């Protein structure tokens, strides 16, 4: 960083710095999906097993396990986290 950058960085109070790190939602990650779904106008496809996704220009094409496919302007993938397990060697 140059002097101006260092000075600007020091001027920030700790509570004014951009947040980073891991976050937890009170209702779990499902709460994020529910909140987004409540704010979106238009069709929402939920509980679909997606096998493939590709981007073509400004559109996303998704292929589902049931053989259907669709092109969309916006896609939000909300997937369950894998259980965290530790194994000793």
Tab-separated table of N, CA and C in Angstrom:
chain	number	residue	atom	x	y	z
A	1	UNK	N	0.834	-1.192	0.000
A	1	UNK	CA	0.000	0.000	0.000
A	1	UNK	C	0.869	1.242	0.000
A	2	UNK	N	0.391	2.274	-0.670
A	2	UNK	CA	1.109	3.534	-0.602
A	2	UNK	C	0.734	4.258	0.691
A	3	UNK	N	1.352	5.418	0.949
A	3	UNK	CA	1.089	6.130	2.204
A	3	UNK	C	-0.379	6.509	2.365
A	4	UNK	N	-1.002	6.938	1.276
A	4	UNK	CA	-2.416	7.322	1.357
A	4	UNK	C	-3.279	6.114	1.718
A	5	UNK	N	-2.956	4.956	1.156
A	5	UNK	CA	-3.715	3.746	1.454
A	5	UNK	C	-3.555	3.322	2.899
A	6	UNK	N	-2.327	3.396	3.415
A	6	UNK	CA	-2.075	3.036	4.812
A	6	UNK	C	-2.808	4.002	5.735
A	7	UNK	N	-2.754	5.278	5.408
A	7	UNK	CA	-3.426	6.286	6.228
A	7	UNK	C	-4.940	6.059	6.226
A	8	UNK	N	-5.494	5.775	5.065
A	8	UNK	CA	-6.935	5.527	4.976
A	8	UNK	C	-7.321	4.279	5.745
A	9	UNK	N	-6.491	3.266	5.674
A	9	UNK	CA	-6.779	2.016	6.388
A	9	UNK	C	-6.766	2.243	7.893
A	10	UNK	N	-5.787	3.018	8.389
A	10	UNK	CA	-5.695	3.304	9.816
A	10	UNK	C	-6.861	4.169	10.288
A	11	UNK	N	-7.432	4.979	9.389
A	11	UNK	CA	-8.528	5.876	9.768
A	11	UNK	C	-9.814	5.122	10.057
A	12	UNK	N	-9.962	3.915	9.532
A	12	UNK	CA	-11.183	3.127	9.767
A	12	UNK	C	-11.202	2.617	11.206
A	13	UNK	N	-12.335	2.785	11.837
A	13	UNK	CA	-12.533	2.175	13.142
A	13	UNK	C	-12.837	0.701	12.919
A	14	UNK	N	-12.515	-0.188	13.860
A	14	UNK	CA	-12.765	-1.615	13.662
A	14	UNK	C	-14.198	-1.955	13.266
A	15	UNK	N	-15.181	-1.239	13.816
A	15	UNK	CA	-16.573	-1.557	13.500
A	15	UNK	C	-17.005	-0.986	12.143
A	16	UNK	N	-16.146	-0.233	11.470
A	16	UNK	CA	-16.471	0.341	10.175
A	16	UNK	C	-15.836	-0.439	9.026
A	17	UNK	N	-15.001	-1.372	9.328
A	17	UNK	CA	-14.356	-2.160	8.279
A	17	UNK	C	-15.345	-3.132	7.674
A	18	UNK	N	-15.154	-3.446	6.404
A	18	UNK	CA	-16.033	-4.447	5.788
A	18	UNK	C	-15.941	-5.773	6.526
A	19	UNK	N	-17.068	-6.416	6.690
A	19	UNK	CA	-17.104	-7.699	7.385
A	19	UNK	C	-16.525	-8.799	6.507
A	20	UNK	N	-15.919	-9.757	7.112
A	20	UNK	CA	-15.427	-10.926	6.391
A	20	UNK	C	-15.479	-12.114	7.329
A	21	UNK	N	-15.410	-13.291	6.764
A	21	UNK	CA	-15.402	-14.485	7.584
A	21	UNK	C	-16.643	-15.320	7.372
A	22	UNK	N	-16.916	-16.172	8.325
A	22	UNK	CA	-18.068	-17.070	8.251
A	22	UNK	C	-19.230	-16.490	9.030
A	23	UNK	N	-20.424	-16.791	8.557
A	23	UNK	CA	-21.623	-16.289	9.199
A	23	UNK	C	-22.615	-17.421	9.392
A	24	UNK	N	-23.461	-17.268	10.379
A	24	UNK	CA	-24.533	-18.229	10.618
A	24	UNK	C	-25.840	-17.455	10.677
A	25	UNK	N	-26.873	-18.006	10.078
A	25	UNK	CA	-28.197	-17.395	10.128
A	25	UNK	C	-29.023	-18.092	11.198
A	26	UNK	N	-29.869	-17.340	11.892
A	26	UNK	CA	-30.656	-17.917	12.980
A	26	UNK	C	-31.489	-19.104	12.527
A	27	UNK	N	-32.054	-19.031	11.343
A	27	UNK	CA	-32.873	-20.131	10.829
A	27	UNK	C	-32.082	-21.091	9.957
A	28	UNK	N	-30.762	-20.990	9.986
A	28	UNK	CA	-29.920	-21.822	9.136
A	28	UNK	C	-29.892	-21.272	7.713
A	29	UNK	N	-29.171	-21.940	6.823
A	29	UNK	CA	-29.061	-21.486	5.448
A	29	UNK	C	-30.410	-21.527	4.734
A	30	UNK	N	-31.329	-22.365	5.215
A	30	UNK	CA	-32.667	-22.400	4.627
A	30	UNK	C	-33.354	-21.043	4.779
A	31	UNK	N	-33.006	-20.305	5.804
A	31	UNK	CA	-33.585	-18.979	6.009
A	31	UNK	C	-33.198	-18.041	4.876
A	32	UNK	N	-31.994	-18.148	4.378
A	32	UNK	CA	-31.559	-17.336	3.248
A	32	UNK	C	-32.411	-17.643	2.023
A	33	UNK	N	-32.616	-18.910	1.742
A	33	UNK	CA	-33.431	-19.307	0.590
A	33	UNK	C	-34.870	-18.832	0.754
A	34	UNK	N	-35.436	-18.969	1.947
A	34	UNK	CA	-36.817	-18.526	2.185
A	34	UNK	C	-36.954	-17.019	2.001
A	35	UNK	N	-35.997	-16.266	2.509
A	35	UNK	CA	-36.041	-14.807	2.399
A	35	UNK	C	-35.918	-14.362	0.951
A	36	UNK	N	-35.001	-14.964	0.212
A	36	UNK	CA	-34.865	-14.623	-1.204
A	36	UNK	C	-36.138	-14.969	-1.977
A	37	UNK	N	-36.695	-16.137	-1.716
A	37	UNK	CA	-37.899	-16.570	-2.419
A	37	UNK	C	-39.069	-15.624	-2.146
A	38	UNK	N	-39.145	-15.093	-0.952
A	38	UNK	CA	-40.235	-14.183	-0.602
A	38	UNK	C	-40.120	-12.846	-1.331
A	39	UNK	N	-38.924	-12.476	-1.739
A	39	UNK	CA	-38.687	-11.178	-2.376
A	39	UNK	C	-38.681	-11.236	-3.897
A	40	UNK	N	-38.677	-12.427	-4.474
A	40	UNK	CA	-38.540	-12.588	-5.921
A	40	UNK	C	-39.907	-12.614	-6.578
A	41	UNK	N	-40.026	-11.895	-7.694
A	41	UNK	CA	-41.247	-12.004	-8.489
A	41	UNK	C	-40.948	-12.948	-9.645
A	42	UNK	N	-41.926	-13.687	-10.051
A	42	UNK	CA	-41.717	-14.646	-11.127
A	42	UNK	C	-41.621	-16.052	-10.577
A	43	UNK	N	-41.446	-17.019	-11.477
A	43	UNK	CA	-41.435	-18.415	-11.032
A	43	UNK	C	-40.191	-18.755	-10.212
A	44	UNK	N	-40.408	-19.606	-9.232
A	44	UNK	CA	-39.317	-20.107	-8.401
A	44	UNK	C	-39.378	-21.621	-8.449
A	45	UNK	N	-38.264	-22.240	-8.765
A	45	UNK	CA	-38.181	-23.699	-8.818
A	45	UNK	C	-37.410	-24.158	-7.590
A	46	UNK	N	-38.046	-24.955	-6.769
A	46	UNK	CA	-37.406	-25.437	-5.545
A	46	UNK	C	-37.393	-26.952	-5.517
A	47	UNK	N	-36.524	-27.467	-4.673
A	47	UNK	CA	-36.426	-28.913	-4.449
A	47	UNK	C	-36.197	-29.668	-5.752
A	48	UNK	N	-35.313	-29.152	-6.576
A	48	UNK	CA	-34.979	-29.790	-7.837
A	48	UNK	C	-33.531	-30.244	-7.768
A	49	UNK	N	-33.273	-31.445	-8.198
A	49	UNK	CA	-31.903	-31.946	-8.248
A	49	UNK	C	-31.313	-31.522	-9.592
A	50	UNK	N	-30.342	-30.629	-9.552
A	50	UNK	CA	-29.718	-30.090	-10.752
A	50	UNK	C	-28.449	-30.880	-11.041
A	51	UNK	N	-28.367	-31.405	-12.259
A	51	UNK	CA	-27.208	-32.203	-12.663
A	51	UNK	C	-26.133	-31.367	-13.331
A	52	UNK	N	-26.555	-30.295	-14.025
A	52	UNK	CA	-25.594	-29.506	-14.784
A	52	UNK	C	-26.094	-28.073	-14.900
A	53	UNK	N	-25.146	-27.155	-14.946
A	53	UNK	CA	-25.466	-25.740	-15.122
A	53	UNK	C	-24.405	-25.138	-16.025
A	54	UNK	N	-24.844	-24.289	-16.958
A	54	UNK	CA	-23.880	-23.610	-17.827
A	54	UNK	C	-24.375	-22.192	-18.092
A	55	UNK	N	-23.432	-21.346	-18.413
A	55	UNK	CA	-23.757	-19.952	-18.707
A	55	UNK	C	-23.542	-19.707	-20.189
A	56	UNK	N	-24.533	-19.098	-20.807
A	56	UNK	CA	-24.463	-18.737	-22.212
A	56	UNK	C	-24.858	-17.274	-22.329
A	57	UNK	N	-23.885	-16.403	-22.482
A	57	UNK	CA	-24.165	-14.967	-22.482
A	57	UNK	C	-24.639	-14.533	-21.121
A	58	UNK	N	-25.816	-13.927	-21.078
A	58	UNK	CA	-26.388	-13.463	-19.812
A	58	UNK	C	-27.421	-14.430	-19.247
A	59	UNK	N	-27.496	-15.634	-19.791
A	59	UNK	CA	-28.504	-16.614	-19.366
A	59	UNK	C	-27.820	-17.862	-18.815
A	60	UNK	N	-28.486	-18.492	-17.889
A	60	UNK	CA	-28.028	-19.736	-17.290
A	60	UNK	C	-28.942	-20.864	-17.756
A	61	UNK	N	-28.358	-21.969	-18.162
A	61	UNK	CA	-29.144	-23.138	-18.522
A	61	UNK	C	-28.886	-24.215	-17.475
A	62	UNK	N	-29.967	-24.775	-16.957
A	62	UNK	CA	-29.882	-25.826	-15.949
A	62	UNK	C	-30.544	-27.084	-16.477
A	63	UNK	N	-29.932	-28.228	-16.195
A	63	UNK	CA	-30.486	-29.525	-16.541
A	63	UNK	C	-30.782	-30.256	-15.243
A	64	UNK	N	-32.015	-30.708	-15.097
A	64	UNK	CA	-32.455	-31.362	-13.863
A	64	UNK	C	-32.433	-32.877	-14.015
A	65	UNK	N	-32.426	-33.553	-12.884
A	65	UNK	CA	-32.386	-35.018	-12.859
A	65	UNK	C	-33.628	-35.642	-13.484
A	66	UNK	N	-34.748	-34.915	-13.494
A	66	UNK	CA	-35.967	-35.457	-14.091
A	66	UNK	C	-35.994	-35.323	-15.618
A	67	UNK	N	-34.893	-34.835	-16.206
A	67	UNK	CA	-34.791	-34.700	-17.655
A	67	UNK	C	-35.191	-33.337	-18.180
A	68	UNK	N	-35.751	-32.502	-17.337
A	68	UNK	CA	-36.148	-31.170	-17.791
A	68	UNK	C	-34.947	-30.239	-17.817
A	69	UNK	N	-35.078	-29.179	-18.588
A	69	UNK	CA	-34.041	-28.153	-18.617
A	69	UNK	C	-34.717	-26.811	-18.783
A	70	UNK	N	-33.999	-25.751	-18.422
A	70	UNK	CA	-34.560	-24.416	-18.556
A	70	UNK	C	-33.462	-23.386	-18.606
A	71	UNK	N	-33.770	-22.253	-19.231
A	71	UNK	CA	-32.838	-21.126	-19.296
A	71	UNK	C	-33.385	-20.010	-18.414
A	72	UNK	N	-32.502	-19.396	-17.639
A	72	UNK	CA	-32.912	-18.418	-16.640
A	72	UNK	C	-31.986	-17.210	-16.650
A	73	UNK	N	-32.535	-16.054	-16.260
A	73	UNK	CA	-31.733	-14.840	-16.126
A	73	UNK	C	-30.909	-14.858	-14.838
A	74	UNK	N	-31.482	-15.428	-13.797
A	74	UNK	CA	-30.828	-15.448	-12.484
A	74	UNK	C	-30.987	-16.828	-11.869
A	75	UNK	N	-29.967	-17.255	-11.149
A	75	UNK	CA	-30.010	-18.556	-10.486
A	75	UNK	C	-29.438	-18.389	-9.083
A	76	UNK	N	-30.146	-18.932	-8.110
A	76	UNK	CA	-29.644	-19.006	-6.738
A	76	UNK	C	-29.600	-20.478	-6.382
A	77	UNK	N	-28.421	-20.961	-6.086
A	77	UNK	CA	-28.273	-22.351	-5.675
A	77	UNK	C	-28.171	-22.389	-4.161
A	78	UNK	N	-29.103	-23.044	-3.540
A	78	UNK	CA	-29.085	-23.215	-2.094
A	78	UNK	C	-28.985	-24.714	-1.849
A	79	UNK	N	-27.818	-25.150	-1.486
A	79	UNK	CA	-27.573	-26.580	-1.334
A	79	UNK	C	-27.228	-26.889	0.114
A	80	UNK	N	-27.576	-28.080	0.584
A	80	UNK	CA	-27.247	-28.435	1.967
A	80	UNK	C	-25.740	-28.621	2.126
A	81	UNK	N	-25.258	-28.261	3.275
A	81	UNK	CA	-23.844	-28.459	3.589
A	81	UNK	C	-23.602	-29.937	3.884
A	82	UNK	N	-22.473	-30.411	3.470
A	82	UNK	CA	-22.112	-31.800	3.805
A	82	UNK	C	-21.807	-31.872	5.289
A	83	UNK	N	-22.176	-32.948	5.924
A	83	UNK	CA	-21.842	-33.081	7.349
A	83	UNK	C	-20.327	-33.036	7.541
A	84	UNK	N	-19.933	-32.266	8.500
A	84	UNK	CA	-18.501	-32.151	8.797
A	84	UNK	C	-18.100	-33.304	9.710
A	85	UNK	N	-17.219	-34.149	9.242
A	85	UNK	CA	-16.757	-35.270	10.036
A	85	UNK	C	-15.247	-35.301	10.023
A	86	UNK	N	-14.705	-35.691	11.120
A	86	UNK	CA	-13.265	-35.839	11.231
A	86	UNK	C	-12.945	-37.318	11.405
A	87	UNK	N	-12.001	-37.777	10.659
A	87	UNK	CA	-11.578	-39.161	10.790
A	87	UNK	C	-10.100	-39.178	11.151
A	88	UNK	N	-9.787	-40.041	12.071
A	88	UNK	CA	-8.376	-40.171	12.455
A	88	UNK	C	-7.756	-41.265	11.604
A	89	UNK	N	-6.542	-41.011	11.177
A	89	UNK	CA	-5.835	-41.991	10.339
A	89	UNK	C	-5.261	-43.098	11.164
